[in-house]
Coordinates of C-alpha atoms in Angstrom, one line a residue:
M1 CA -0.2 0.0 -0.1
N2 CA 1.2 3.6 -0.9
K3 CA 0.6 6.0 2.2
T4 CA -2.6 6.9 1.6
D5 CA -4.0 3.8 1.6
I6 CA -2.7 3.4 4.6
I7 CA -3.8 6.1 6.4
K8 CA -6.9 5.5 4.5
N9 CA -6.5 1.9 6.0
I10 CA -6.3 3.1 9.6
R11 CA -9.2 5.2 9.7
D12 CA -11.5 2.9 8.4
N13 CA -10.3 -0.1 10.5
D14 CA -12.3 -1.0 13.5
H15 CA -8.9 -0.9 16.1
V16 CA -9.2 2.4 17.8
K17 CA -5.2 1.8 18.7
V18 CA -2.4 2.2 16.6
K19 CA 1.2 1.0 18.4
F20 CA 4.5 2.8 17.2
A21 CA 7.6 2.4 18.2
L22 CA 11.4 3.0 18.0
S23 CA 14.9 1.9 19.0
D24 CA 17.0 3.7 21.8
I25 CA 21.1 3.2 21.3
D26 CA 20.9 -0.3 23.5
G27 CA 18.8 -1.5 20.7
I28 CA 15.9 -1.8 22.9
L29 CA 12.4 -0.9 21.1
R30 CA 10.8 2.0 23.1
G31 CA 7.1 2.8 22.2
K32 CA 3.4 4.0 22.5
T33 CA -0.3 3.3 22.0
I34 CA -1.8 5.9 20.5
H35 CA -5.3 6.7 19.7
K36 CA -5.9 6.5 16.4
D37 CA -6.7 10.2 15.8
K38 CA -3.3 10.8 17.3
F39 CA -1.7 9.2 14.8
L40 CA -3.6 10.4 11.8
E41 CA -3.2 14.3 13.2
V42 CA 0.6 12.9 13.0
A43 CA 1.0 10.6 10.7
Q44 CA 2.7 13.0 8.1
K45 CA 3.8 14.8 10.5
D46 CA 6.3 13.9 13.7
I47 CA 4.9 12.8 17.4
G48 CA 6.8 14.1 20.4
V49 CA 8.5 11.7 22.5
C50 CA 10.5 12.7 25.8
D51 CA 13.9 12.4 24.8
V52 CA 15.6 10.5 28.1
V53 CA 15.2 7.4 25.8
F54 CA 18.5 8.5 24.3
G55 CA 19.8 9.7 28.0
W56 CA 19.3 6.4 30.3
D57 CA 20.5 3.4 30.1
A58 CA 18.8 -0.6 29.2
N59 CA 17.7 -0.6 33.0
D60 CA 16.2 2.8 33.0
K61 CA 19.2 4.9 35.3
C62 CA 20.1 8.5 33.2
Y63 CA 23.6 8.8 32.7
D64 CA 25.7 11.6 34.0
N65 CA 28.3 12.0 31.0
S66 CA 25.8 12.6 28.3
K67 CA 25.8 15.9 26.4
L68 CA 22.9 15.7 24.3
T69 CA 20.0 14.5 26.9
G70 CA 20.6 14.9 31.2
W71 CA 19.2 17.2 34.0
H72 CA 20.9 19.9 32.0
T73 CA 18.4 20.1 30.0
G74 CA 15.0 19.1 31.3
Y75 CA 15.0 16.0 29.4
P76 CA 12.5 17.5 26.7
D77 CA 10.3 16.2 23.6
A78 CA 12.5 15.2 20.5
R79 CA 10.5 14.8 17.2
A80 CA 9.9 11.6 15.8
R81 CA 8.4 10.8 12.3
I82 CA 6.8 7.0 12.2
D83 CA 8.1 5.9 8.9
L84 CA 4.4 5.0 6.9
D85 CA 6.6 2.3 5.3
T86 CA 7.2 -0.1 8.0
Y87 CA 3.4 -0.6 8.1
R88 CA 2.6 -4.1 9.6
T89 CA -0.3 -5.9 12.3
I90 CA 0.5 -7.4 15.3
P91 CA -0.8 -11.0 14.7
W92 CA -0.5 -12.6 18.6
D93 CA -1.8 -9.0 20.0
H94 CA -5.3 -8.5 17.9
S95 CA -3.9 -7.7 14.7
L96 CA -2.9 -4.1 15.6
P97 CA -1.6 -1.7 13.7
F98 CA 2.2 -1.2 14.6
F99 CA 4.7 1.1 12.7
L100 CA 8.4 2.1 13.3
A101 CA 9.6 5.5 14.3
D102 CA 13.1 7.4 14.2
F103 CA 14.6 10.5 15.0
S104 CA 14.8 11.8 11.5
S105 CA 13.9 14.6 8.8
D106 CA 13.5 15.5 5.5
K107 CA 15.9 18.3 5.9
G108 CA 18.5 16.2 7.4
E109 CA 18.2 17.4 11.6
D110 CA 18.5 13.6 12.5
L111 CA 18.8 13.3 16.6
T112 CA 22.5 12.7 16.7
A113 CA 21.9 9.6 19.0
C114 CA 19.1 8.1 16.8
P115 CA 20.3 4.3 15.5
R116 CA 18.0 3.7 13.0
S117 CA 18.7 7.7 11.2
L118 CA 22.5 6.7 11.4
L119 CA 21.4 4.2 9.4
K120 CA 19.6 5.7 6.9
R121 CA 23.1 8.2 6.6
I122 CA 24.9 5.3 5.5
R123 CA 22.2 3.9 3.8
K124 CA 22.0 6.8 1.5
Q125 CA 25.7 7.2 0.9
A126 CA 25.3 3.6 -0.8
D127 CA 22.8 4.7 -2.8
G128 CA 24.6 7.6 -4.1
L129 CA 27.6 5.4 -5.3
G130 CA 25.3 3.3 -7.0
Y131 CA 25.0 0.1 -4.5
K132 CA 21.8 -1.5 -3.3
A133 CA 22.7 -3.1 0.4
I134 CA 21.4 -5.9 1.0
F135 CA 21.6 -7.4 5.0
S136 CA 20.6 -10.5 7.1
Q137 CA 20.9 -10.4 10.1
E138 CA 20.8 -14.2 11.8
F139 CA 20.2 -14.7 15.7
E140 CA 20.8 -17.7 18.3
W141 CA 19.3 -17.3 21.6
F142 CA 17.9 -19.6 24.7
N143 CA 14.7 -20.2 25.9
F144 CA 13.8 -20.3 29.7
V145 CA 10.4 -21.9 31.1
G146 CA 8.7 -19.2 33.4
T147 CA 7.6 -15.1 33.8
P148 CA 9.6 -12.3 33.8
N149 CA 9.0 -11.7 37.6
E150 CA 9.8 -15.5 38.5
L151 CA 12.7 -14.7 36.9
A152 CA 13.5 -12.1 38.8
E153 CA 12.1 -13.3 42.1
S154 CA 15.3 -16.3 41.3
N155 CA 18.1 -13.6 40.9
Y156 CA 17.9 -14.5 37.5
N157 CA 19.9 -17.0 38.6
Q158 CA 17.5 -20.4 38.9
L159 CA 16.6 -21.5 35.0
T160 CA 14.7 -24.0 33.4
P161 CA 15.9 -24.4 30.1
L162 CA 13.5 -25.3 27.8
T163 CA 15.1 -28.3 26.5
P164 CA 18.0 -29.8 28.1
G165 CA 21.3 -31.1 27.0
M166 CA 23.2 -29.9 23.9
F167 CA 21.2 -31.2 20.4
G168 CA 21.9 -29.1 17.7
Y169 CA 19.9 -29.2 14.5
S170 CA 17.3 -31.7 16.3
M171 CA 14.6 -32.8 14.6
L172 CA 13.1 -33.7 18.3
R173 CA 12.7 -31.1 20.6
P174 CA 11.5 -28.7 18.8
T175 CA 8.2 -31.3 19.3
L176 CA 8.1 -30.1 23.1
Y177 CA 7.2 -26.7 22.8
S178 CA 5.8 -27.3 19.4
D179 CA 2.9 -24.8 20.0
Y180 CA 6.4 -22.1 20.3
F181 CA 8.5 -22.8 18.0
N182 CA 5.3 -22.7 15.2
D183 CA 4.3 -19.6 16.3
L184 CA 7.6 -18.1 16.4
F185 CA 8.1 -19.2 12.5
D186 CA 4.3 -18.5 11.4
M187 CA 3.6 -15.4 13.1
L188 CA 6.5 -13.5 12.7
A189 CA 6.0 -13.9 8.7
K190 CA 2.7 -12.7 9.3
F191 CA 4.2 -10.0 11.2
D192 CA 6.4 -9.4 7.6
V193 CA 9.6 -10.4 9.7
P194 CA 9.7 -14.1 7.4
I195 CA 12.0 -16.9 9.0
E196 CA 14.5 -18.0 6.5
G197 CA 15.2 -21.3 8.8
L198 CA 15.1 -22.2 12.6
H199 CA 16.5 -24.8 14.1
T200 CA 17.9 -25.6 17.0
E201 CA 21.3 -25.0 18.1
T202 CA 23.8 -26.7 20.5
G203 CA 23.0 -25.8 24.2
P204 CA 20.2 -26.2 26.5
G205 CA 17.0 -24.6 25.2
V206 CA 18.7 -22.8 22.5
Y207 CA 17.4 -21.9 18.7
E208 CA 18.8 -20.0 16.2
A209 CA 16.7 -18.7 12.9
A210 CA 18.1 -16.7 10.2
I211 CA 16.0 -14.1 9.0
R212 CA 15.1 -13.5 4.9
Y213 CA 17.1 -11.2 3.4
D214 CA 16.1 -7.6 2.5
E215 CA 17.7 -4.2 1.8
V216 CA 19.5 -2.7 4.7
L217 CA 17.3 -0.5 6.3
A218 CA 14.1 -3.3 5.7
A219 CA 16.5 -5.8 6.9
A220 CA 17.5 -4.0 10.5
D221 CA 13.7 -3.1 11.0
K222 CA 13.4 -6.9 10.5
A223 CA 16.2 -7.3 12.9
I224 CA 15.3 -5.6 15.7
L225 CA 11.5 -6.5 15.8
F226 CA 12.3 -10.2 15.5
K227 CA 14.0 -9.8 18.7
N228 CA 11.1 -7.7 20.0
G229 CA 8.8 -10.6 18.3
V230 CA 10.2 -13.9 19.4
K231 CA 10.0 -12.1 23.7
E232 CA 6.3 -11.4 23.4
I233 CA 5.5 -14.9 22.0
A234 CA 7.1 -15.8 24.3
Y235 CA 5.4 -14.6 26.9
K236 CA 2.0 -15.8 24.7
H237 CA 3.6 -19.4 26.4
G238 CA 5.2 -18.6 29.6
I239 CA 8.8 -18.7 28.5
I240 CA 11.7 -15.9 28.6
A241 CA 13.7 -15.8 25.7
S242 CA 17.0 -14.2 26.4
F243 CA 19.4 -12.6 23.3
M244 CA 22.7 -12.1 26.6
A245 CA 25.7 -13.1 24.3
K246 CA 26.9 -15.5 26.5
W247 CA 24.7 -16.1 29.6
N248 CA 27.1 -19.1 31.3
E249 CA 30.2 -19.7 31.1
D250 CA 30.2 -23.4 30.0
L251 CA 27.7 -23.3 26.9
P252 CA 28.2 -21.7 23.8
G253 CA 27.5 -17.9 23.5
C254 CA 24.5 -16.5 20.6
S255 CA 26.1 -15.3 17.5
G256 CA 23.6 -11.7 15.7
H257 CA 25.9 -12.5 12.6
L258 CA 25.7 -10.5 9.2
H259 CA 25.1 -11.4 6.0
Q260 CA 25.4 -8.5 3.2
S261 CA 26.1 -8.0 -0.1
L262 CA 26.6 -5.1 -2.5
W263 CA 24.4 -5.0 -5.8
D264 CA 24.1 -2.6 -8.9
K265 CA 21.4 -0.7 -8.4
E266 CA 21.2 -0.3 -12.5
T267 CA 21.8 -4.2 -13.6
D268 CA 20.7 -5.6 -10.4
R269 CA 23.5 -7.8 -10.1
N270 CA 25.2 -8.8 -7.2
L271 CA 28.7 -6.9 -7.4
F272 CA 30.0 -9.4 -4.8
L273 CA 30.0 -12.6 -7.2
L274 CA 33.2 -14.6 -7.3
G275 CA 34.6 -15.4 -10.6
T276 CA 35.1 -18.7 -11.9
N277 CA 38.1 -20.0 -10.2
G278 CA 36.6 -18.7 -7.1
D279 CA 38.4 -15.7 -6.9
L280 CA 36.5 -12.2 -5.1
S281 CA 35.8 -9.5 -7.3
E282 CA 37.8 -6.3 -6.9
T283 CA 34.8 -4.5 -5.3
M284 CA 33.8 -7.9 -2.9
Q285 CA 38.0 -7.1 -1.6
S286 CA 38.2 -3.5 -1.3
Y287 CA 34.8 -4.4 1.0
L288 CA 35.8 -6.8 2.8
A289 CA 39.2 -4.9 3.5
G290 CA 37.5 -2.2 4.5
L291 CA 35.4 -4.2 7.0
L292 CA 38.6 -5.8 8.7
Y293 CA 40.7 -2.0 8.2
C294 CA 38.0 -0.8 10.6
L295 CA 36.7 -3.3 12.9
P296 CA 39.2 -2.6 15.7
D297 CA 38.1 1.4 15.8
I298 CA 34.1 1.3 15.4
L299 CA 34.3 -2.5 17.8
P300 CA 31.2 -1.7 20.4
M301 CA 29.0 -1.1 17.5
Y302 CA 29.3 -4.7 17.1
A303 CA 29.9 -5.8 20.5
P304 CA 28.2 -3.4 22.3
T305 CA 27.4 -5.1 26.3
I306 CA 29.9 -5.8 29.3
N307 CA 28.9 -9.3 28.5
S308 CA 29.2 -9.2 25.0
Y309 CA 33.5 -10.0 24.8
K310 CA 32.6 -12.6 27.6
R311 CA 31.5 -14.9 23.3
L312 CA 34.6 -13.8 21.7
R313 CA 37.0 -16.1 23.4
E314 CA 39.2 -18.9 21.5
G315 CA 36.9 -21.9 20.9
A316 CA 34.1 -20.6 21.4
W317 CA 32.5 -20.4 17.8
A318 CA 33.0 -16.5 17.8
P319 CA 36.2 -14.3 16.3
T320 CA 38.6 -12.8 18.7
T321 CA 41.1 -11.5 15.3
M322 CA 41.3 -9.1 12.4
T323 CA 40.7 -12.3 10.0
W324 CA 38.6 -13.7 7.0
G325 CA 38.6 -16.8 5.5
K326 CA 36.2 -18.9 2.3
D327 CA 33.8 -20.3 4.6
N328 CA 35.6 -20.6 7.5
R329 CA 33.4 -20.4 11.1
T330 CA 36.6 -19.5 12.9
T331 CA 37.3 -16.1 11.3
A332 CA 36.1 -12.4 11.5
V333 CA 34.7 -12.1 8.2
R334 CA 33.4 -15.5 5.9
V335 CA 33.1 -15.4 2.1
I336 CA 30.6 -17.6 1.0
N337 CA 30.5 -19.1 -2.3
G338 CA 27.3 -19.3 -4.2
N339 CA 25.0 -18.3 -6.7
E340 CA 24.3 -15.0 -7.5
E341 CA 21.5 -14.7 -5.3
S342 CA 23.8 -16.2 -2.1
T343 CA 27.6 -14.9 -2.4
R344 CA 28.1 -12.8 0.5
L345 CA 30.3 -11.8 3.4
E346 CA 29.3 -13.1 6.7
M347 CA 30.6 -10.8 9.7
R348 CA 30.7 -12.9 12.9
V349 CA 32.0 -10.4 15.4
P350 CA 27.7 -9.4 16.3
G351 CA 26.0 -11.0 19.4
S352 CA 22.6 -11.7 19.1
D353 CA 22.8 -8.5 21.9
S354 CA 23.9 -6.1 18.9
N355 CA 21.7 -3.0 17.6
P356 CA 20.9 -4.4 14.4
Y357 CA 20.5 -1.2 13.0
L358 CA 24.4 0.0 14.9
A359 CA 25.5 -3.1 13.6
M360 CA 24.5 -2.9 10.0
A361 CA 25.5 0.7 9.7
A362 CA 29.3 0.1 11.1
S363 CA 29.3 -2.5 8.2
L364 CA 28.0 -1.2 5.5
A365 CA 29.7 2.3 6.0
S366 CA 33.6 0.2 7.1
G367 CA 32.9 -1.6 4.0
L368 CA 32.1 1.9 1.4
Y369 CA 35.3 2.9 3.2
G370 CA 37.5 0.7 1.8
I371 CA 35.6 1.2 -1.7
K372 CA 36.0 5.0 -1.9
N373 CA 39.4 4.5 -0.4
K374 CA 40.5 1.6 -2.5
L375 CA 42.1 -0.3 -0.1
K376 CA 43.5 -3.3 -0.7
L377 CA 43.0 -7.1 0.9
D378 CA 46.6 -7.5 2.1
I379 CA 45.3 -9.7 5.0
K380 CA 45.6 -13.5 3.7
P381 CA 42.6 -15.9 3.7
T382 CA 42.8 -18.2 7.0
V383 CA 42.6 -22.1 5.8
G384 CA 42.1 -24.1 9.5
N385 CA 42.1 -22.6 12.6
A386 CA 42.1 -18.7 12.9
Y387 CA 42.2 -18.9 17.0
A388 CA 45.7 -20.8 15.9
Q389 CA 47.1 -17.8 13.9
K390 CA 48.9 -16.2 16.7
E391 CA 50.2 -13.4 15.0
A392 CA 47.2 -12.4 13.4
I393 CA 45.6 -9.1 15.1
R394 CA 43.5 -9.7 18.3
L395 CA 40.5 -7.8 18.5
P396 CA 39.8 -5.4 21.8
Q397 CA 38.8 -7.9 24.5
N398 CA 36.5 -5.9 27.1
L399 CA 33.9 -3.0 26.7
M400 CA 35.9 -0.2 28.0
D401 CA 39.4 -1.0 25.9
A402 CA 37.6 -1.4 22.8
S403 CA 35.4 2.3 23.4
N404 CA 38.5 3.9 24.1
N405 CA 39.6 2.7 20.5
M406 CA 36.2 3.9 19.4
R407 CA 36.5 7.3 20.8
K408 CA 40.0 8.4 19.5
S409 CA 39.3 6.8 16.4
A410 CA 39.7 9.4 13.1
I411 CA 38.4 6.8 11.3
A412 CA 35.1 6.0 13.6
K413 CA 34.7 10.3 13.4
E414 CA 35.2 10.7 9.5
L415 CA 32.1 7.4 9.1
F416 CA 28.9 8.4 11.4
G417 CA 30.4 12.1 13.0
E418 CA 32.2 13.1 16.2
A419 CA 28.5 13.9 17.7
F420 CA 27.5 10.0 17.4
V421 CA 30.8 8.9 18.1
D422 CA 31.2 11.3 21.4
H423 CA 27.4 10.2 23.1
F424 CA 27.5 6.6 21.7
T425 CA 31.3 6.2 23.6
N426 CA 30.6 7.9 27.0
T427 CA 27.2 5.2 27.0
R428 CA 29.4 2.5 26.6
K429 CA 32.2 4.2 29.0
W430 CA 28.7 4.2 31.4
E431 CA 28.4 1.1 31.0
W432 CA 32.0 0.1 32.4
R433 CA 31.3 2.1 35.1
E434 CA 28.4 0.4 36.0
F435 CA 29.6 -3.1 35.6
S436 CA 33.2 -2.0 38.1
K437 CA 31.0 -0.9 40.8
A438 CA 28.8 -4.3 40.9
V439 CA 30.0 -6.7 43.4
T440 CA 29.2 -10.6 41.8
N441 CA 29.1 -14.0 42.4
W442 CA 32.4 -14.6 40.6
E443 CA 33.8 -12.4 43.8
L444 CA 31.9 -13.5 46.3
K445 CA 32.6 -17.6 45.7
R446 CA 36.1 -16.4 45.0
Y447 CA 37.0 -13.7 48.2
F448 CA 34.4 -13.9 50.7
E449 CA 35.3 -16.7 53.3
I450 CA 39.3 -17.8 51.8
I451 CA 41.2 -14.8 51.0

């Protein structure tokens, strides 16, 4: 439907309310339910949303190091725009109309911290170069029996996985909660978030889903709606879905791999298509070189939490170095050779805790940087185990080091603007400060009695 038809559809349907949501800096959807008359008033204008959504952390604790907003500004309303192109209905919630919003304007007066607006700016750069960026994100996540209240009452450490044991690609385990499994596939498809594949991964109660590919902004929309949609559907079945990168040190972490390719807008041709002898195209080489070159400077956009770095460990199915290889799952970037539709790069650094808008913006901006600067792919492909390559450049191993790298990086500021880098790295430093003052179970067990 075009925008006129969408507005008419909302006006004429029986629903009296509409939901809309936007992404905060952590990739958490924040939103409202409004009367449809209010929606019709603001649909082609803008709507006020308190800018505290970019002034607090994942637990609604206000930053004390944000220049963008805070007690010093009084937390005013920012002007959000509902994107009518994101219209869909929520099949598990009475088919209520739903939209995504962001803080961008036609005049380019975007709110610095808005992740969706940032991705739109990077996408515009690709468009200006004649490229159509095709992306998709796949997620692994753990499922537990219980409710949010039960989870809080147990202090988040007495969890019952949906199924026992390590049983990846099981045809058996999904039958235990088949209604949930089938609802994920079917309801998300009706929500215009089609899943390409859904299966168990190795670990108790863990699933993996690959979302059907799309152009980059729509792909990021689908990824963030997938995460929120899974959690809502899980609630309906008495299940808690966790996209934490590494919830248990003895179990595999949860990835959020990014699949990506560039297509020529004029010819609709995949510019990453390999040669007949498997050689990488020049475009793919420069794009891949950009991904690797920028990676250490923008790592927090892929790995944004304290916990992200618990996943990035050797032998844990997650990369630790600036490496690439053909169909190699131990490297940071995996080259996937297929036909024209399926030839692509897989960025394997992001975990399931990543913000899809920021992770995709990071990848696309890095790849375009490589193309614009005609970077050469000087890093040789990894054959075999990347963890055993001791000469490979290691990625920063914690959020503080990664954030300091990004804050000082001229590359990060060139790609995303100084204002965004300042705000984003301040939020990551806040996260580190909050963690640093916490007394953990590890400390209690290690020091309480014996030290």
